[in-house]
C-alpha positions as a printed Julia matrix, in Angstrom:
141×3 Matrix{Float64}:
 -11.12  -134.38  124.5
 -11.59  -132.7   121.09
 -14.05  -134.76  119.49
 -16.68  -133.91  121.53
 -19.41  -131.69  119.75
 -19.39  -129.17  121.64
 -16.1   -128.51  119.78
 -16.69  -129.27  116.83
 -18.43  -125.38  116.29
 -15.52  -123.02  117.35
 -13.25  -125.97  115.18
 -15.53  -124.65  112.28
 -15.2   -121.32  113.34
 -11.77  -121.46  113.82
 -10.83  -122.47  110.03
 -13.41  -119.63  108.99
 -11.15  -117.42  111.15
  -8.35  -118.36  109.2
  -9.31  -118.17  106.1
 -11.49  -114.7   106.87
  -8.47  -113.04  108.12
  -5.86  -114.78  105.21
  -8.16  -112.66  103.32
  -8.0   -109.53  105.03
  -4.11  -110.4   104.98
  -4.41  -110.79  101.49
  -6.44  -107.51  100.46
  -4.09  -105.52  102.37
  -0.75  -106.9   101.47
  -2.15  -106.16   97.31
  -2.72  -102.39   98.31
   0.79  -101.89   97.92
   0.59  -103.01   94.37
  -1.44   -99.34   92.62
  -1.59   -97.21   95.76
   1.26   -94.79   97.27
   2.76   -96.18  100.26
   1.27   -93.23  102.48
  -2.46   -94.55  100.98
  -1.57   -97.91  102.39
  -1.08   -96.91  105.37
  -3.96   -94.88  105.88
  -5.87   -98.37  104.8
  -3.99   -99.9   107.27
  -4.65   -97.84  109.53
  -8.71   -97.21  108.87
  -8.68  -100.91  108.83
  -6.9   -101.62  111.94
  -9.26   -98.64  113.86
 -12.31  -100.33  112.31
 -11.19  -104.41  113.15
 -10.57  -103.7   117.17
 -11.93  -100.28  117.62
 -15.2   -101.43  116.71
 -15.33  -105.0   118.01
 -16.5   -103.75  121.91
 -19.55  -101.37  120.0
 -19.93  -104.65  117.75
 -20.02  -106.37  120.92
 -22.76  -104.47  122.37
 -24.9   -104.57  119.52
 -24.83  -108.4   119.09
 -25.67  -108.86  123.27
 -28.59  -106.73  123.19
 -29.8   -108.36  120.53
 -28.46  -111.26  121.45
 -27.55  -113.03  118.26
 -23.88  -113.51  117.82
 -24.48  -115.86  115.22
 -26.16  -113.06  112.91
 -22.24  -110.62  113.38
 -20.15  -113.15  112.45
 -22.96  -114.18  109.53
 -22.42  -110.39  108.76
 -18.72  -110.15  109.35
 -18.33  -112.85  107.13
 -20.72  -111.55  104.19
 -18.82  -107.61  104.91
 -15.46  -110.05  103.59
 -16.69  -111.72  101.04
 -18.1   -108.24   99.84
 -14.8   -106.8   101.27
 -12.66  -109.41   98.39
 -15.23  -109.13   95.38
 -14.71  -105.01   95.75
 -10.74  -104.91   96.07
 -10.06  -104.83   92.6
 -12.03  -101.51   91.66
 -12.76   -99.73   95.15
  -9.91  -100.4    97.36
 -10.95   -98.43  100.17
 -14.26   -99.63   99.97
 -13.03  -102.81  100.05
 -10.96  -101.98  103.38
 -13.5   -100.29  105.02
 -16.42  -103.3   104.57
 -12.7   -105.46  105.57
 -12.25  -103.86  108.88
 -16.12  -103.5   110.02
 -16.07  -107.21  108.64
 -13.57  -108.42  110.62
 -15.01  -106.57  114.03
 -18.27  -108.53  113.43
 -17.1   -111.48  112.93
 -14.26  -112.08  115.85
 -16.94  -110.74  117.98
 -19.55  -113.31  117.03
 -17.22  -116.03  116.82
 -15.57  -115.61  119.93
 -19.02  -114.9   121.48
 -20.4   -118.39  120.25
 -17.17  -120.49  120.89
 -17.89  -118.81  124.4
 -21.22  -120.06  124.45
 -21.05  -123.94  123.58
 -18.0   -124.5   125.73
 -18.47  -122.47  129.18
 -16.36  -122.19  131.97
 -13.48  -123.25  128.84
 -10.82  -121.29  127.16
 -10.49  -124.04  124.61
 -13.1   -123.33  122.7
 -12.54  -119.09  122.29
  -8.31  -120.94  122.06
  -9.4   -122.67  119.28
 -11.68  -120.06  117.32
  -8.93  -117.92  118.02
  -5.55  -119.25  117.41
  -6.33  -119.59  113.23
  -6.14  -116.24  113.04
  -2.89  -115.47  113.23
  -1.69  -117.79  111.22
  -4.44  -116.36  108.76
  -3.34  -112.78  108.96
   0.69  -113.85  108.04
  -0.35  -116.19  104.84
  -2.47  -114.29  103.61
  -0.16  -110.89  103.76
   2.9   -113.19  102.41
  -0.06  -114.33   99.75
   0.02  -110.59   98.63
């Protein structure tokens, strides 16, 4: 049952994942208002390289220090800082958003897995809202 205590954290992390990825989608989608298509393309590429390519490094660090919660919190803080910076410095905002995404995905996914050992439901509850958030955020931009 999803009402069990062990599912509260994955559900909360999933909601945060949806909002976080929604913010990233909005940030990336809004770049077209102020930058050339070539600049947007390079910044979207930078975001994806960091958001997905940096996950193994973020995971190794979170595992080494045994701090998935810190990784998740640091990721959300980076994403918040990216949103605050976006109106003035798009490049730095995208850099922070990419790093924040890598940290949050590793930390949030690790926490969801830890509280539901041997089950796929915890990581699934964490992961699923991200796709919806990214799509909605991009559409809102």
